[in-house]
Amino acid sequence: MVTCKDTRAAIIALHKNGFTGKDIVATKIAPKSTIYRFIKNFKERGSILVKKASGRPRKSSKRQDRLLKRIQLWDRSATSAELAQEWQQAGVSASARTVRRRLLEDGLVSRRAAKKPLLSKKNIRDRLIFCRKYSEWTAEDWGKVIFSDEAPFRLFGASGKRLVRRRKEVIMKEWVSISQDLAQKLIESMPSRIAEVLKKKGQHCKY
């Protein structure tokens, strides 16, 4: 079987023996464009070996890739296009396809989100009342609030309800593991969260 390498070698051999490009085309050994390309490359490099392409340069550094991962983990519902826009603000001009490829390299696979719990009319009303009440608050105002989780964890005493035993130090470890930076970002996001709930009229939103 004649390979591309064999054809290239034959064309260059004819060229070395004084055959013109037109003469070699007449032999129909290969398409005209291929023949002239091989001859041109040989004249420029002095060899019939084809230089391997280095490939397209990577658009992002490892540091920028880590930043993309943090952005995605911060907002897991963000689309590839939205992540590409946020990444661009960090100086990386990349398509949504590139974003998906980088996240896949980190093992972050896009999956359909689980259905959110149904909001009752009372839930929606209470959400709207709360957000309207604090719609004028700034991040500085929210910084003065002590936040707690919606689910109560009793370290001491009993609530009268059936409890599941957990080691106390596990709960404390989880609280301590929350970094100051994460807490600050959550505080700064509160005005946006309030505005989003109002925009959605108390329904589910991205937060």
PDB file of N, CA, C and O in Angstrom, residues 11-77:
ATOM      1  N   ILE A  11       7.939  12.140  -5.025  1.00  0.00           N
ATOM      2  CA  ILE A  11       7.854  13.485  -5.626  1.00  0.00           C
ATOM      3  C   ILE A  11       9.183  14.217  -5.471  1.00  0.00           C
ATOM      4  O   ILE A  11       9.687  14.841  -6.432  1.00  0.00           O
ATOM      5  N   ILE A  12       9.770  14.144  -4.292  1.00  0.00           N
ATOM      6  CA  ILE A  12      11.038  14.839  -4.043  1.00  0.00           C
ATOM      7  C   ILE A  12      12.163  14.208  -4.869  1.00  0.00           C
ATOM      8  O   ILE A  12      13.054  14.906  -5.379  1.00  0.00           O
ATOM      9  N   ALA A  13      12.115  12.893  -5.046  1.00  0.00           N
ATOM     10  CA  ALA A  13      13.135  12.208  -5.858  1.00  0.00           C
ATOM     11  C   ALA A  13      13.064  12.681  -7.305  1.00  0.00           C
ATOM     12  O   ALA A  13      14.101  12.950  -7.953  1.00  0.00           O
ATOM     13  N   LEU A  14      11.860  12.812  -7.838  1.00  0.00           N
ATOM     14  CA  LEU A  14      11.675  13.310  -9.204  1.00  0.00           C
ATOM     15  C   LEU A  14      12.162  14.756  -9.309  1.00  0.00           C
ATOM     16  O   LEU A  14      12.809  15.147 -10.301  1.00  0.00           O
ATOM     17  N   HIS A  15      11.858  15.536  -8.286  1.00  0.00           N
ATOM     18  CA  HIS A  15      12.276  16.938  -8.276  1.00  0.00           C
ATOM     19  C   HIS A  15      13.805  17.049  -8.282  1.00  0.00           C
ATOM     20  O   HIS A  15      14.381  17.881  -9.008  1.00  0.00           O
ATOM     21  N   LYS A  16      14.463  16.217  -7.502  1.00  0.00           N
ATOM     22  CA  LYS A  16      15.927  16.228  -7.443  1.00  0.00           C
ATOM     23  C   LYS A  16      16.548  15.810  -8.775  1.00  0.00           C
ATOM     24  O   LYS A  16      17.655  16.245  -9.126  1.00  0.00           O
ATOM     25  N   ASN A  17      15.819  14.985  -9.510  1.00  0.00           N
ATOM     26  CA  ASN A  17      16.332  14.499 -10.796  1.00  0.00           C
ATOM     27  C   ASN A  17      15.986  15.447 -11.953  1.00  0.00           C
ATOM     28  O   ASN A  17      16.107  15.069 -13.117  1.00  0.00           O
ATOM     29  N   GLY A  18      15.554  16.651 -11.639  1.00  0.00           N
ATOM     30  CA  GLY A  18      15.337  17.665 -12.653  1.00  0.00           C
ATOM     31  C   GLY A  18      13.920  17.783 -13.185  1.00  0.00           C
ATOM     32  O   GLY A  18      13.660  18.568 -14.095  1.00  0.00           O
ATOM     33  N   PHE A  19      13.015  17.000 -12.656  1.00  0.00           N
ATOM     34  CA  PHE A  19      11.622  17.119 -13.102  1.00  0.00           C
ATOM     35  C   PHE A  19      11.025  18.409 -12.556  1.00  0.00           C
ATOM     36  O   PHE A  19      11.221  18.754 -11.382  1.00  0.00           O
ATOM     37  N   THR A  20      10.317  19.113 -13.409  1.00  0.00           N
ATOM     38  CA  THR A  20       9.637  20.322 -12.963  1.00  0.00           C
ATOM     39  C   THR A  20       8.324  19.922 -12.288  1.00  0.00           C
ATOM     40  O   THR A  20       7.860  18.778 -12.381  1.00  0.00           O
ATOM     41  N   GLY A  21       7.737  20.887 -11.616  1.00  0.00           N
ATOM     42  CA  GLY A  21       6.460  20.622 -10.978  1.00  0.00           C
ATOM     43  C   GLY A  21       5.410  20.177 -11.970  1.00  0.00           C
ATOM     44  O   GLY A  21       4.617  19.266 -11.706  1.00  0.00           O
ATOM     45  N   LYS A  22       5.444  20.807 -13.172  1.00  0.00           N
ATOM     46  CA  LYS A  22       4.489  20.466 -14.227  1.00  0.00           C
ATOM     47  C   LYS A  22       4.685  19.022 -14.686  1.00  0.00           C
ATOM     48  O   LYS A  22       3.712  18.307 -14.943  1.00  0.00           O
ATOM     49  N   ASP A  23       5.967  18.625 -14.788  1.00  0.00           N
ATOM     50  CA  ASP A  23       6.266  17.256 -15.209  1.00  0.00           C
ATOM     51  C   ASP A  23       5.738  16.238 -14.192  1.00  0.00           C
ATOM     52  O   ASP A  23       5.197  15.191 -14.567  1.00  0.00           O
ATOM     53  N   ILE A  24       5.919  16.559 -12.918  1.00  0.00           N
ATOM     54  CA  ILE A  24       5.497  15.635 -11.866  1.00  0.00           C
ATOM     55  C   ILE A  24       3.970  15.549 -11.809  1.00  0.00           C
ATOM     56  O   ILE A  24       3.401  14.473 -11.609  1.00  0.00           O
ATOM     57  N   VAL A  25       3.296  16.686 -12.021  1.00  0.00           N
ATOM     58  CA  VAL A  25       1.826  16.692 -12.053  1.00  0.00           C
ATOM     59  C   VAL A  25       1.324  15.778 -13.156  1.00  0.00           C
ATOM     60  O   VAL A  25       0.322  15.070 -13.005  1.00  0.00           O
ATOM     61  N   ALA A  26       2.033  15.769 -14.281  1.00  0.00           N
ATOM     62  CA  ALA A  26       1.635  14.952 -15.435  1.00  0.00           C
ATOM     63  C   ALA A  26       1.666  13.463 -15.109  1.00  0.00           C
ATOM     64  O   ALA A  26       0.967  12.668 -15.746  1.00  0.00           O
ATOM     65  N   THR A  27       2.481  13.068 -14.128  1.00  0.00           N
ATOM     66  CA  THR A  27       2.551  11.650 -13.763  1.00  0.00           C
ATOM     67  C   THR A  27       1.317  11.220 -12.962  1.00  0.00           C
ATOM     68  O   THR A  27       1.088  10.016 -12.782  1.00  0.00           O
ATOM     69  N   LYS A  28       0.546  12.195 -12.476  1.00  0.00           N
ATOM     70  CA  LYS A  28      -0.660  11.935 -11.683  1.00  0.00           C
ATOM     71  C   LYS A  28      -0.379  11.115 -10.431  1.00  0.00           C
ATOM     72  O   LYS A  28      -1.189  10.314  -9.982  1.00  0.00           O
ATOM     73  N   ILE A  29       0.809  11.329  -9.899  1.00  0.00           N
ATOM     74  CA  ILE A  29       1.192  10.620  -8.682  1.00  0.00           C
ATOM     75  C   ILE A  29       0.444  11.135  -7.454  1.00  0.00           C
ATOM     76  O   ILE A  29       0.252  10.423  -6.465  1.00  0.00           O
ATOM     77  N   ALA A  30       0.019  12.415  -7.571  1.00  0.00           N
ATOM     78  CA  ALA A  30      -0.713  13.041  -6.470  1.00  0.00           C
ATOM     79  C   ALA A  30      -1.393  14.298  -7.005  1.00  0.00           C
ATOM     80  O   ALA A  30      -1.075  14.770  -8.109  1.00  0.00           O
ATOM     81  N   PRO A  31      -2.338  14.863  -6.284  1.00  0.00           N
ATOM     82  CA  PRO A  31      -2.978  16.103  -6.734  1.00  0.00           C
ATOM     83  C   PRO A  31      -1.952  17.220  -6.909  1.00  0.00           C
ATOM     84  O   PRO A  31      -0.912  17.242  -6.230  1.00  0.00           O
ATOM     85  N   LYS A  32      -2.251  18.138  -7.815  1.00  0.00           N
ATOM     86  CA  LYS A  32      -1.330  19.239  -8.134  1.00  0.00           C
ATOM     87  C   LYS A  32      -0.933  20.034  -6.894  1.00  0.00           C
ATOM     88  O   LYS A  32       0.245  20.339  -6.680  1.00  0.00           O
ATOM     89  N   SER A  33      -1.938  20.382  -6.066  1.00  0.00           N
ATOM     90  CA  SER A  33      -1.660  21.190  -4.874  1.00  0.00           C
ATOM     91  C   SER A  33      -0.726  20.461  -3.915  1.00  0.00           C
ATOM     92  O   SER A  33       0.162  21.072  -3.306  1.00  0.00           O
ATOM     93  N   THR A  34      -0.897  19.147  -3.791  1.00  0.00           N
ATOM     94  CA  THR A  34      -0.049  18.350  -2.902  1.00  0.00           C
ATOM     95  C   THR A  34       1.392  18.315  -3.407  1.00  0.00           C
ATOM     96  O   THR A  34       2.344  18.469  -2.630  1.00  0.00           O
ATOM     97  N   ILE A  35       1.542  18.141  -4.716  1.00  0.00           N
ATOM     98  CA  ILE A  35       2.881  18.078  -5.320  1.00  0.00           C
ATOM     99  C   ILE A  35       3.645  19.372  -5.083  1.00  0.00           C
ATOM    100  O   ILE A  35       4.801  19.355  -4.629  1.00  0.00           O
ATOM    101  N   TYR A  36       3.007  20.500  -5.364  1.00  0.00           N
ATOM    102  CA  TYR A  36       3.682  21.791  -5.196  1.00  0.00           C
ATOM    103  C   TYR A  36       3.947  22.108  -3.725  1.00  0.00           C
ATOM    104  O   TYR A  36       4.952  22.759  -3.392  1.00  0.00           O
ATOM    105  N   ARG A  37       3.063  21.628  -2.843  1.00  0.00           N
ATOM    106  CA  ARG A  37       3.289  21.865  -1.405  1.00  0.00           C
ATOM    107  C   ARG A  37       4.504  21.091  -0.923  1.00  0.00           C
ATOM    108  O   ARG A  37       5.344  21.621  -0.186  1.00  0.00           O
ATOM    109  N   PHE A  38       4.643  19.826  -1.384  1.00  0.00           N
ATOM    110  CA  PHE A  38       5.790  19.016  -0.981  1.00  0.00           C
ATOM    111  C   PHE A  38       7.092  19.632  -1.489  1.00  0.00           C
ATOM    112  O   PHE A  38       8.103  19.667  -0.770  1.00  0.00           O
ATOM    113  N   ILE A  39       7.065  20.090  -2.740  1.00  0.00           N
ATOM    114  CA  ILE A  39       8.274  20.702  -3.316  1.00  0.00           C
ATOM    115  C   ILE A  39       8.636  21.978  -2.561  1.00  0.00           C
ATOM    116  O   ILE A  39       9.803  22.237  -2.252  1.00  0.00           O
ATOM    117  N   LYS A  40       7.643  22.783  -2.257  1.00  0.00           N
ATOM    118  CA  LYS A  40       7.866  24.042  -1.543  1.00  0.00           C
ATOM    119  C   LYS A  40       8.453  23.774  -0.152  1.00  0.00           C
ATOM    120  O   LYS A  40       9.424  24.430   0.266  1.00  0.00           O
ATOM    121  N   ASN A  41       7.877  22.805   0.554  1.00  0.00           N
ATOM    122  CA  ASN A  41       8.377  22.479   1.893  1.00  0.00           C
ATOM    123  C   ASN A  41       9.805  21.956   1.832  1.00  0.00           C
ATOM    124  O   ASN A  41      10.636  22.269   2.701  1.00  0.00           O
ATOM    125  N   PHE A  42      10.103  21.169   0.784  1.00  0.00           N
ATOM    126  CA  PHE A  42      11.457  20.637   0.650  1.00  0.00           C
ATOM    127  C   PHE A  42      12.477  21.757   0.414  1.00  0.00           C
ATOM    128  O   PHE A  42      13.590  21.734   0.974  1.00  0.00           O
ATOM    129  N   LYS A  43      12.109  22.723  -0.423  1.00  0.00           N
ATOM    130  CA  LYS A  43      13.013  23.844  -0.709  1.00  0.00           C
ATOM    131  C   LYS A  43      13.263  24.683   0.553  1.00  0.00           C
ATOM    132  O   LYS A  43      14.375  25.178   0.776  1.00  0.00           O
ATOM    133  N   GLU A  44      12.229  24.846   1.383  1.00  0.00           N
ATOM    134  CA  GLU A  44      12.358  25.677   2.581  1.00  0.00           C
ATOM    135  C   GLU A  44      13.122  24.974   3.706  1.00  0.00           C
ATOM    136  O   GLU A  44      13.895  25.595   4.421  1.00  0.00           O
ATOM    137  N   ARG A  45      12.907  23.643   3.840  1.00  0.00           N
ATOM    138  CA  ARG A  45      13.495  22.910   4.962  1.00  0.00           C
ATOM    139  C   ARG A  45      14.702  22.055   4.575  1.00  0.00           C
ATOM    140  O   ARG A  45      15.475  21.649   5.431  1.00  0.00           O
ATOM    141  N   GLY A  46      14.813  21.745   3.278  1.00  0.00           N
ATOM    142  CA  GLY A  46      15.914  20.890   2.845  1.00  0.00           C
ATOM    143  C   GLY A  46      15.741  19.450   3.276  1.00  0.00           C
ATOM    144  O   GLY A  46      16.702  18.681   3.319  1.00  0.00           O
ATOM    145  N   SER A  47      14.534  19.059   3.608  1.00  0.00           N
ATOM    146  CA  SER A  47      14.270  17.696   4.060  1.00  0.00           C
ATOM    147  C   SER A  47      12.854  17.300   3.674  1.00  0.00           C
ATOM    148  O   SER A  47      11.978  18.158   3.514  1.00  0.00           O
ATOM    149  N   ILE A  48      12.626  16.000   3.550  1.00  0.00           N
ATOM    150  CA  ILE A  48      11.284  15.529   3.208  1.00  0.00           C
ATOM    151  C   ILE A  48      10.471  15.223   4.474  1.00  0.00           C
ATOM    152  O   ILE A  48       9.295  14.879   4.391  1.00  0.00           O
ATOM    153  N   LEU A  49      11.132  15.349   5.632  1.00  0.00           N
ATOM    154  CA  LEU A  49      10.428  15.097   6.882  1.00  0.00           C
ATOM    155  C   LEU A  49       9.459  16.233   7.171  1.00  0.00           C
ATOM    156  O   LEU A  49       9.781  17.411   6.980  1.00  0.00           O
ATOM    157  N   VAL A  50       8.285  15.882   7.640  1.00  0.00           N
ATOM    158  CA  VAL A  50       7.274  16.889   7.968  1.00  0.00           C
ATOM    159  C   VAL A  50       7.412  17.269   9.422  1.00  0.00           C
ATOM    160  O   VAL A  50       7.443  16.410  10.319  1.00  0.00           O
ATOM    161  N   LYS A  51       7.526  18.551   9.680  1.00  0.00           N
ATOM    162  CA  LYS A  51       7.637  19.046  11.049  1.00  0.00           C
ATOM    163  C   LYS A  51       6.301  18.885  11.770  1.00  0.00           C
ATOM    164  O   LYS A  51       5.263  19.274  11.279  1.00  0.00           O
ATOM    165  N   LYS A  52       6.369  18.247  12.927  1.00  0.00           N
ATOM    166  CA  LYS A  52       5.136  18.034  13.691  1.00  0.00           C
ATOM    167  C   LYS A  52       4.601  19.354  14.228  1.00  0.00           C
ATOM    168  O   LYS A  52       5.355  20.189  14.716  1.00  0.00           O
ATOM    169  N   ALA A  53       3.312  19.499  14.090  1.00  0.00           N
ATOM    170  CA  ALA A  53       2.694  20.733  14.591  1.00  0.00           C
ATOM    171  C   ALA A  53       2.729  20.748  16.108  1.00  0.00           C
ATOM    172  O   ALA A  53       2.539  19.724  16.769  1.00  0.00           O
ATOM    173  N   SER A  54       3.006  21.923  16.662  1.00  0.00           N
ATOM    174  CA  SER A  54       3.077  22.058  18.123  1.00  0.00           C
ATOM    175  C   SER A  54       1.700  22.132  18.750  1.00  0.00           C
ATOM    176  O   SER A  54       1.545  22.030  19.958  1.00  0.00           O
ATOM    177  N   GLY A  55       0.677  22.308  17.932  1.00  0.00           N
ATOM    178  CA  GLY A  55      -0.684  22.399  18.471  1.00  0.00           C
ATOM    179  C   GLY A  55      -1.024  23.826  18.873  1.00  0.00           C
ATOM    180  O   GLY A  55      -0.159  24.677  19.034  1.00  0.00           O
ATOM    181  N   ARG A  56      -2.304  24.055  19.033  1.00  0.00           N
ATOM    182  CA  ARG A  56      -2.748  25.385  19.422  1.00  0.00           C
ATOM    183  C   ARG A  56      -2.329  25.675  20.853  1.00  0.00           C
ATOM    184  O   ARG A  56      -2.514  24.848  21.745  1.00  0.00           O
ATOM    185  N   PRO A  57      -1.740  26.850  21.112  1.00  0.00           N
ATOM    186  CA  PRO A  57      -1.299  27.168  22.477  1.00  0.00           C
ATOM    187  C   PRO A  57      -2.482  27.244  23.437  1.00  0.00           C
ATOM    188  O   PRO A  57      -3.570  27.673  23.071  1.00  0.00           O
ATOM    189  N   ARG A  58      -2.264  26.810  24.636  1.00  0.00           N
ATOM    190  CA  ARG A  58      -3.311  26.818  25.647  1.00  0.00           C
ATOM    191  C   ARG A  58      -3.676  28.252  25.999  1.00  0.00           C
ATOM    192  O   ARG A  58      -2.794  29.090  26.205  1.00  0.00           O
ATOM    193  N   LYS A  59      -4.966  28.518  26.082  1.00  0.00           N
ATOM    194  CA  LYS A  59      -5.424  29.890  26.299  1.00  0.00           C
ATOM    195  C   LYS A  59      -5.318  30.342  27.751  1.00  0.00           C
ATOM    196  O   LYS A  59      -5.362  31.537  28.030  1.00  0.00           O
ATOM    197  N   SER A  60      -5.218  29.395  28.669  1.00  0.00           N
ATOM    198  CA  SER A  60      -5.222  29.755  30.080  1.00  0.00           C
ATOM    199  C   SER A  60      -4.081  29.088  30.825  1.00  0.00           C
ATOM    200  O   SER A  60      -3.611  28.016  30.457  1.00  0.00           O
ATOM    201  N   SER A  61      -3.655  29.753  31.897  1.00  0.00           N
ATOM    202  CA  SER A  61      -2.606  29.196  32.746  1.00  0.00           C
ATOM    203  C   SER A  61      -3.245  28.315  33.817  1.00  0.00           C
ATOM    204  O   SER A  61      -4.467  28.303  33.993  1.00  0.00           O
ATOM    205  N   LYS A  62      -2.420  27.582  34.542  1.00  0.00           N
ATOM    206  CA  LYS A  62      -2.939  26.728  35.615  1.00  0.00           C
ATOM    207  C   LYS A  62      -3.623  27.576  36.689  1.00  0.00           C
ATOM    208  O   LYS A  62      -4.623  27.165  37.275  1.00  0.00           O
ATOM    209  N   ARG A  63      -3.067  28.739  36.945  1.00  0.00           N
ATOM    210  CA  ARG A  63      -3.655  29.646  37.944  1.00  0.00           C
ATOM    211  C   ARG A  63      -5.043  30.099  37.500  1.00  0.00           C
ATOM    212  O   ARG A  63      -5.988  30.159  38.302  1.00  0.00           O
ATOM    213  N   GLN A  64      -5.179  30.431  36.212  1.00  0.00           N
ATOM    214  CA  GLN A  64      -6.474  30.856  35.681  1.00  0.00           C
ATOM    215  C   GLN A  64      -7.471  29.702  35.668  1.00  0.00           C
ATOM    216  O   GLN A  64      -8.666  29.910  35.872  1.00  0.00           O
ATOM    217  N   ASP A  65      -6.967  28.482  35.447  1.00  0.00           N
ATOM    218  CA  ASP A  65      -7.840  27.302  35.491  1.00  0.00           C
ATOM    219  C   ASP A  65      -8.386  27.098  36.903  1.00  0.00           C
ATOM    220  O   ASP A  65      -9.551  26.743  37.087  1.00  0.00           O
ATOM    221  N   ARG A  66      -7.523  27.313  37.904  1.00  0.00           N
ATOM    222  CA  ARG A  66      -7.975  27.178  39.301  1.00  0.00           C
ATOM    223  C   ARG A  66      -9.022  28.236  39.635  1.00  0.00           C
ATOM    224  O   ARG A  66      -9.986  27.968  40.371  1.00  0.00           O
ATOM    225  N   LEU A  67      -8.850  29.430  39.070  1.00  0.00           N
ATOM    226  CA  LEU A  67      -9.821  30.501  39.294  1.00  0.00           C
ATOM    227  C   LEU A  67     -11.170  30.121  38.709  1.00  0.00           C
ATOM    228  O   LEU A  67     -12.216  30.318  39.353  1.00  0.00           O
ATOM    229  N   LEU A  68     -11.162  29.548  37.501  1.00  0.00           N
ATOM    230  CA  LEU A  68     -12.412  29.111  36.870  1.00  0.00           C
ATOM    231  C   LEU A  68     -13.118  28.074  37.738  1.00  0.00           C
ATOM    232  O   LEU A  68     -14.344  28.116  37.910  1.00  0.00           O
ATOM    233  N   LYS A  69     -12.349  27.165  38.300  1.00  0.00           N
ATOM    234  CA  LYS A  69     -12.931  26.125  39.160  1.00  0.00           C
ATOM    235  C   LYS A  69     -13.591  26.762  40.378  1.00  0.00           C
ATOM    236  O   LYS A  69     -14.699  26.370  40.767  1.00  0.00           O
ATOM    237  N   ARG A  70     -12.934  27.764  40.963  1.00  0.00           N
ATOM    238  CA  ARG A  70     -13.511  28.431  42.138  1.00  0.00           C
ATOM    239  C   ARG A  70     -14.797  29.166  41.779  1.00  0.00           C
ATOM    240  O   ARG A  70     -15.772  29.160  42.541  1.00  0.00           O
ATOM    241  N   ILE A  71     -14.803  29.800  40.596  1.00  0.00           N
ATOM    242  CA  ILE A  71     -15.999  30.509  40.147  1.00  0.00           C
ATOM    243  C   ILE A  71     -17.157  29.543  39.980  1.00  0.00           C
ATOM    244  O   ILE A  71     -18.286  29.814  40.394  1.00  0.00           O
ATOM    245  N   GLN A  72     -16.869  28.379  39.383  1.00  0.00           N
ATOM    246  CA  GLN A  72     -17.922  27.397  39.145  1.00  0.00           C
ATOM    247  C   GLN A  72     -18.444  26.813  40.453  1.00  0.00           C
ATOM    248  O   GLN A  72     -19.648  26.621  40.629  1.00  0.00           O
ATOM    249  N   LEU A  73     -17.548  26.550  41.401  1.00  0.00           N
ATOM    250  CA  LEU A  73     -17.972  25.995  42.681  1.00  0.00           C
ATOM    251  C   LEU A  73     -18.757  27.013  43.493  1.00  0.00           C
ATOM    252  O   LEU A  73     -19.609  26.658  44.306  1.00  0.00           O
ATOM    253  N   TRP A  74     -18.468  28.296  43.266  1.00  0.00           N
ATOM    254  CA  TRP A  74     -19.191  29.353  43.966  1.00  0.00           C
ATOM    255  C   TRP A  74     -20.628  29.445  43.465  1.00  0.00           C
ATOM    256  O   TRP A  74     -21.558  29.692  44.237  1.00  0.00           O
ATOM    257  N   ASP A  75     -20.818  29.268  42.167  1.00  0.00           N
ATOM    258  CA  ASP A  75     -22.174  29.298  41.587  1.00  0.00           C
ATOM    259  C   ASP A  75     -22.332  28.082  40.689  1.00  0.00           C
ATOM    260  O   ASP A  75     -22.052  28.129  39.498  1.00  0.00           O
ATOM    261  N   ARG A  76     -22.775  26.983  41.260  1.00  0.00           N
ATOM    262  CA  ARG A  76     -22.846  25.719  40.539  1.00  0.00           C
ATOM    263  C   ARG A  76     -23.890  25.716  39.426  1.00  0.00           C
ATOM    264  O   ARG A  76     -23.859  24.873  38.537  1.00  0.00           O
ATOM    265  N   SER A  77     -24.829  26.661  39.470  1.00  0.00           N
ATOM    266  CA  SER A  77     -25.872  26.686  38.447  1.00  0.00           C
ATOM    267  C   SER A  77     -25.505  27.539  37.240  1.00  0.00           C
ATOM    268  O   SER A  77     -26.251  27.609  36.268  1.00  0.00           O
TER     269      SER A  77
END
